[in-house]
Amino acid sequence: MSELIIKNGFVVDPLQGIKGDRMDIGVKDGKIVETGTLSNPKTIDAAGMTVMAGGVDVHSHVVGPKVNVGRLFRPEDKLFKSPLKSPTCSRMEMGFSVPSTFKTGYDYARMGYVFVNEAAMPPLHSPHVHEEIRDTPIIDNAAMPVFGNNWFTLEYLKNNEIENNAAYTAWLLRATRGFGIKVVNPGGSEAWGWGLNCVNIHDPVPYFDITPAEIVKGLIETNEHLGLPHSVHLHCNNLGNPGNYVDTLESLKLAEGYAPKNDFGRKQVMHITHLQFHSYGGDSWGNFESKAKDVMDYVNAHDNLTVDMGQVTLDETTTMTADGPFEHHLCSLNHLKWANVDVELETAAGVVPYIYSPKVKVCTIQWAVGLELALFSKDLMRTFITTDHPNAGPFTRYPRVITWLMSRAARDATMKTFKWLDKTIDATSIDGIDRELTLYEIAQMTRAGPAQALGISNTYGGLAPGMDADIAVYALNPENMPSDPAMIEKAFSRCAWLVKDGVVTVRDGEVVAEPAKRTVWVDVKVPENAQVQRDIYEHFLRHYSVKLDNYSLFEEHLHNPRVIEVDATE
Amino acid sequence: MKTVILTLTNPPELMLEGQNITPDNVAGKKAAEIAALDVWEGKQKSALGTYFAVAGDGGATAAETKIILRGDCTRVKRIGQQMTAGEIVIEGNADMYIGGWMKGGKIHVKGNVDSFCGIGMEGGELVIDGNAGHHLGASPRGEWRGMQGGLIRVAGSVGNDTATFINGGTIVIGGDADIHVSTHGEGGTVIIKGNAKGRVGGQMVKGNIYVYGTIENPLPGFQMVGEVEQEVDGETATFTHYIGDLGERHPTAKGKTVYANLYTRN
């Protein structure tokens, strides 16, 4: 394979602590190497530009059945919003808030991202997830099966059978070629099967008689028992409601006393996703307010937690989540269309379009809450940029989120468009925050931090020799940052160069090559467990609509796998 | 006002996508430049001049431009799509999506049109002397924000799914309407001077429908509340007044529940 040298850029790599030093990065055979080992490399001139590792997205809904429902039931999301086919891409692109698989891959690449973690895979529908992963070009994908409402999990954890739950978890990760343990509204989505919800973390699940708190603690113990690369990835109970920060703080406290046990450099035992949706005060939409400070004070003081923002971008978007009861609740608030699915023994899902309008007070307060979370954070290696794509906004707005974080002027300009500016300022702290994040901190939030939290920082998220040659070059000079915030957004929207696996993939913001993408999954070896094997057999016989032999993913569904092996037999 | 005459001399074999035939695109252009505008026959892009003979130049702005289409445009779609001002006269029939997403100006079709005409309309005037197909003045597929404003006037009859998700504006139908009128409507007015087949006002939240003739299968979700005398489209008559759709949610304004109104002429 060819050699590359990226010369004279300002290198920002938090995993190695490099803070904008001018240095060269060597690439050989798809890996980063010491520049001295290169014989005749092609040169990329990055003088006056910022060089970072390829971006890593910790939480995004990009593939799978509910994403596809979003695509199917929102034809208006494509009308007049789809670009003409790019002459340099092999496929046409469609959609805004729920883009087609091809547009998803291309747009992530244009922003300099190389790894995206699909946030919720219904295990029964894992073949669909992997088929869409195959059809999403360029970016490497992993997908987390959902466990928080799974009948097996609920039964094992109710009886405190961590080893059995671990054996089942290992089996399901293999059956679905999954990456880690996702928990969505633990217990609540199962209660939704009875038309109910779990209103707080001590509200027992109907029939199973286990509380969300017990589910989360059991799954943390399972995760650390197995030593998975990623931690439990939690979407808390009571999403999106005024006053829910109380439930969120209780959920965060569940991680107290647990320490990470793994060989992958992961330092947290729980990742709390789209924290913005869980940091609300007040007891009605009338006195709705931000509690980002309270929540972040707790997160800052507890280093076994990581979080991501779920930043509202003030767009018309499509919400989709395995939190079935929440989507029904949302539909009754905005009266738009609603799709709902129950996935047998495993999970549920709902989809509803939503307009985050700068004219609506709740939306502008939500906008402020997300930014406050990042701006109050004392450790940006534990606080990541997401929009919970597409729930709070499409991922293509990450550059705008970065701009808001890096520029008080950008925040002020957006706030000027708010109809209820005074009420938004009263209900939040955003107007009192002058902090502007640096490029180093942005690199922590968008590549180094997420890679470390996902347990893949030996391969992704950094620029040390031996790692994958995934390198993004942005037309930003740290010594001479543009005074116009719009230029920051422009630079992060369309990177000057993206090298993926040593191949020049994006140049001047245009996709110029489509190197092979990978599916990353976790294969855990556990001791043989006859009881769990019998339980699985029995449940499939009695309750599932498919046979066990047809349930596990067939090899032909799995595209270009990269297996992370974990040995939990000892 | 300057007039551009487009005469269809070389009819397309497939349907022609004519969304560039608007006063907005023609304004400020000479005849030769107008002939170079893009049109699509299937996936093949070609110049407007391949099919049409172009006579006359566009005006300085859209508002000062009038386009006259001659020849059989039965297979030309999307004329006047997204136009904001000016005038279009189609002297015969036209195909689907005429005046779709129209914001202003006027389109006059002297023949019949096919489906989806006036879809997503925000303003302006669409006058059809013949019949119209399905989805007249409806919302685009999946869209909950239907017709916002403007006037559609059809002298003949229309197909089904007229005015789906209508939010504003007026549709006047001289003849009959097939099933589904103002489904999910949240505003606006539909006047049917002939008969309606059925499912009139299904899931309607707000807005008005007038039917001068009969409704073959009225919906059970509408309740008679009395008789009213009203002036409708320039003439005064007495109507039986129904409210509905009672199976749907209804907003309250000034302490009173707002219903959709269905009037049938006595």
CSV table of N, CA, C and O in Angstrom, one decimal, chain B residues 101-102 118-123 136-150 152 163-169 171 183-188:
chain,number,residue,atom,x,y,z
B,101,TRP,N,-46.8,23.8,-4.9
B,101,TRP,CA,-46.0,24.6,-4.0
B,101,TRP,C,-45.9,26.1,-4.5
B,101,TRP,O,-44.9,26.8,-4.3
B,102,MET,N,-47.0,26.5,-5.1
B,102,MET,CA,-47.1,27.8,-5.7
B,102,MET,C,-47.2,28.9,-4.6
B,102,MET,O,-47.9,28.6,-3.6
B,118,GLY,N,-51.7,22.1,-7.6
B,118,GLY,CA,-51.9,23.0,-6.4
B,118,GLY,C,-51.5,22.3,-5.1
B,118,GLY,O,-51.8,22.8,-4.0
B,119,ILE,N,-50.7,21.3,-5.2
B,119,ILE,CA,-50.2,20.6,-4.0
B,119,ILE,C,-49.3,21.5,-3.2
B,119,ILE,O,-48.5,22.2,-3.7
B,120,GLY,N,-49.5,21.5,-1.9
B,120,GLY,CA,-48.6,22.3,-1.0
B,120,GLY,C,-48.7,23.8,-1.3
B,120,GLY,O,-47.7,24.5,-1.1
B,121,MET,N,-49.8,24.3,-1.8
B,121,MET,CA,-49.9,25.7,-2.3
B,121,MET,C,-49.8,26.7,-1.1
B,121,MET,O,-50.4,26.4,-0.1
B,122,GLU,N,-49.1,27.8,-1.3
B,122,GLU,CA,-49.0,28.8,-0.2
B,122,GLU,C,-49.7,30.1,-0.6
B,122,GLU,O,-50.1,30.9,0.3
B,123,GLY,N,-49.9,30.3,-1.9
B,123,GLY,CA,-50.5,31.6,-2.3
B,123,GLY,C,-50.7,31.6,-3.8
B,123,GLY,O,-50.3,30.7,-4.5
B,136,LEU,N,-56.0,17.2,-5.4
B,136,LEU,CA,-56.0,18.7,-5.7
B,136,LEU,C,-55.8,19.5,-4.4
B,136,LEU,O,-56.5,19.3,-3.5
B,137,GLY,N,-54.8,20.4,-4.4
B,137,GLY,CA,-54.6,21.2,-3.2
B,137,GLY,C,-54.4,20.4,-2.0
B,137,GLY,O,-54.6,20.9,-0.9
B,138,ALA,N,-53.8,19.2,-2.1
B,138,ALA,CA,-53.5,18.4,-1.0
B,138,ALA,C,-52.1,18.7,-0.4
B,138,ALA,O,-51.4,19.5,-1.0
B,139,SER,N,-51.8,18.0,0.7
B,139,SER,CA,-50.4,18.1,1.1
B,139,SER,C,-49.6,17.1,0.4
B,139,SER,O,-50.1,16.1,0.0
B,140,PRO,N,-48.3,17.4,0.3
B,140,PRO,CA,-47.4,16.4,-0.3
B,140,PRO,C,-47.4,15.1,0.6
B,140,PRO,O,-47.7,15.2,1.8
B,141,ARG,N,-47.0,14.0,0.0
B,141,ARG,CA,-47.0,12.7,0.8
B,141,ARG,C,-46.3,12.9,2.1
B,141,ARG,O,-45.1,13.4,2.1
B,142,GLY,N,-46.9,12.5,3.2
B,142,GLY,CA,-46.2,12.5,4.5
B,142,GLY,C,-46.3,13.8,5.2
B,142,GLY,O,-46.1,13.9,6.4
B,143,GLU,N,-46.5,14.9,4.4
B,143,GLU,CA,-46.4,16.2,5.0
B,143,GLU,C,-47.7,16.6,5.7
B,143,GLU,O,-48.8,16.3,5.2
B,144,TRP,N,-47.6,17.1,6.9
B,144,TRP,CA,-48.8,17.5,7.7
B,144,TRP,C,-49.2,19.0,7.5
B,144,TRP,O,-50.1,19.5,8.1
B,145,ARG,N,-48.3,19.7,6.8
B,145,ARG,CA,-48.6,21.1,6.5
B,145,ARG,C,-49.1,21.2,5.1
B,145,ARG,O,-48.3,21.3,4.2
B,146,GLY,N,-50.4,21.2,4.9
B,146,GLY,CA,-51.0,21.2,3.6
B,146,GLY,C,-51.1,22.6,3.0
B,146,GLY,O,-50.3,23.4,3.3
B,147,MET,N,-52.2,22.8,2.2
B,147,MET,CA,-52.4,24.1,1.5
B,147,MET,C,-52.4,25.2,2.6
B,147,MET,O,-53.2,25.1,3.5
B,148,GLN,N,-51.6,26.2,2.4
B,148,GLN,CA,-51.5,27.3,3.4
B,148,GLN,C,-52.4,28.5,3.0
B,148,GLN,O,-52.8,29.3,3.8
B,149,GLY,N,-52.5,28.7,1.7
B,149,GLY,CA,-53.2,29.9,1.2
B,149,GLY,C,-53.4,29.9,-0.3
B,149,GLY,O,-53.0,28.9,-0.9
B,150,GLY,N,-54.0,31.0,-0.8
B,150,GLY,CA,-54.3,31.0,-2.2
B,150,GLY,C,-55.7,30.5,-2.6
B,150,GLY,O,-56.5,30.2,-1.7
B,152,ILE,N,-57.8,28.0,-5.5
B,152,ILE,CA,-57.9,27.0,-6.6
B,152,ILE,C,-59.3,27.0,-7.0
B,152,ILE,O,-60.3,26.9,-6.2
B,163,ALA,N,-57.6,18.5,-1.0
B,163,ALA,CA,-57.4,19.3,0.2
B,163,ALA,C,-57.0,18.6,1.5
B,163,ALA,O,-57.2,19.0,2.6
B,164,THR,N,-56.3,17.5,1.3
B,164,THR,CA,-55.8,16.8,2.5
B,164,THR,C,-54.9,17.7,3.3
B,164,THR,O,-54.0,18.4,2.8
B,165,PHE,N,-55.1,17.7,4.7
B,165,PHE,CA,-54.3,18.5,5.6
B,165,PHE,C,-54.4,20.0,5.2
B,165,PHE,O,-53.4,20.8,5.5
B,166,ILE,N,-55.5,20.5,4.7
B,166,ILE,CA,-55.6,21.9,4.3
B,166,ILE,C,-55.5,22.8,5.6
B,166,ILE,O,-56.1,22.4,6.6
B,167,ASN,N,-54.7,23.8,5.5
B,167,ASN,CA,-54.5,24.7,6.6
B,167,ASN,C,-55.0,26.1,6.4
B,167,ASN,O,-55.2,26.9,7.3
B,168,GLY,N,-55.2,26.5,5.1
B,168,GLY,CA,-55.7,27.8,4.8
B,168,GLY,C,-56.0,27.8,3.3
B,168,GLY,O,-55.8,26.8,2.6
B,169,GLY,N,-56.5,29.0,2.8
B,169,GLY,CA,-56.8,29.1,1.4
B,169,GLY,C,-58.2,28.6,1.1
B,169,GLY,O,-58.9,28.1,1.9
B,171,ILE,N,-60.6,26.4,-2.0
B,171,ILE,CA,-60.7,25.6,-3.2
B,171,ILE,C,-62.2,25.6,-3.6
B,171,ILE,O,-63.1,25.3,-2.7
B,183,THR,N,-59.4,15.8,4.4
B,183,THR,CA,-59.0,14.9,5.5
B,183,THR,C,-57.9,15.5,6.3
B,183,THR,O,-57.0,16.1,5.8
B,184,HIS,N,-58.0,15.4,7.6
B,184,HIS,CA,-57.1,16.0,8.6
B,184,HIS,C,-57.0,17.5,8.5
B,184,HIS,O,-56.0,18.2,9.0
B,185,GLY,N,-58.0,18.2,7.9
B,185,GLY,CA,-57.9,19.6,7.7
B,185,GLY,C,-57.8,20.4,9.0
B,185,GLY,O,-58.4,20.0,10.0
B,186,GLU,N,-57.0,21.5,8.9
B,186,GLU,CA,-56.9,22.4,10.1
B,186,GLU,C,-57.2,23.8,9.8
B,186,GLU,O,-56.6,24.7,10.4
B,187,GLY,N,-58.0,24.0,8.7
B,187,GLY,CA,-58.2,25.4,8.3
B,187,GLY,C,-58.7,25.4,6.9
B,187,GLY,O,-58.9,24.4,6.3
B,188,GLY,N,-58.8,26.6,6.3
B,188,GLY,CA,-59.2,26.7,4.9
B,188,GLY,C,-60.6,26.4,4.6
B,188,GLY,O,-61.4,26.0,5.5
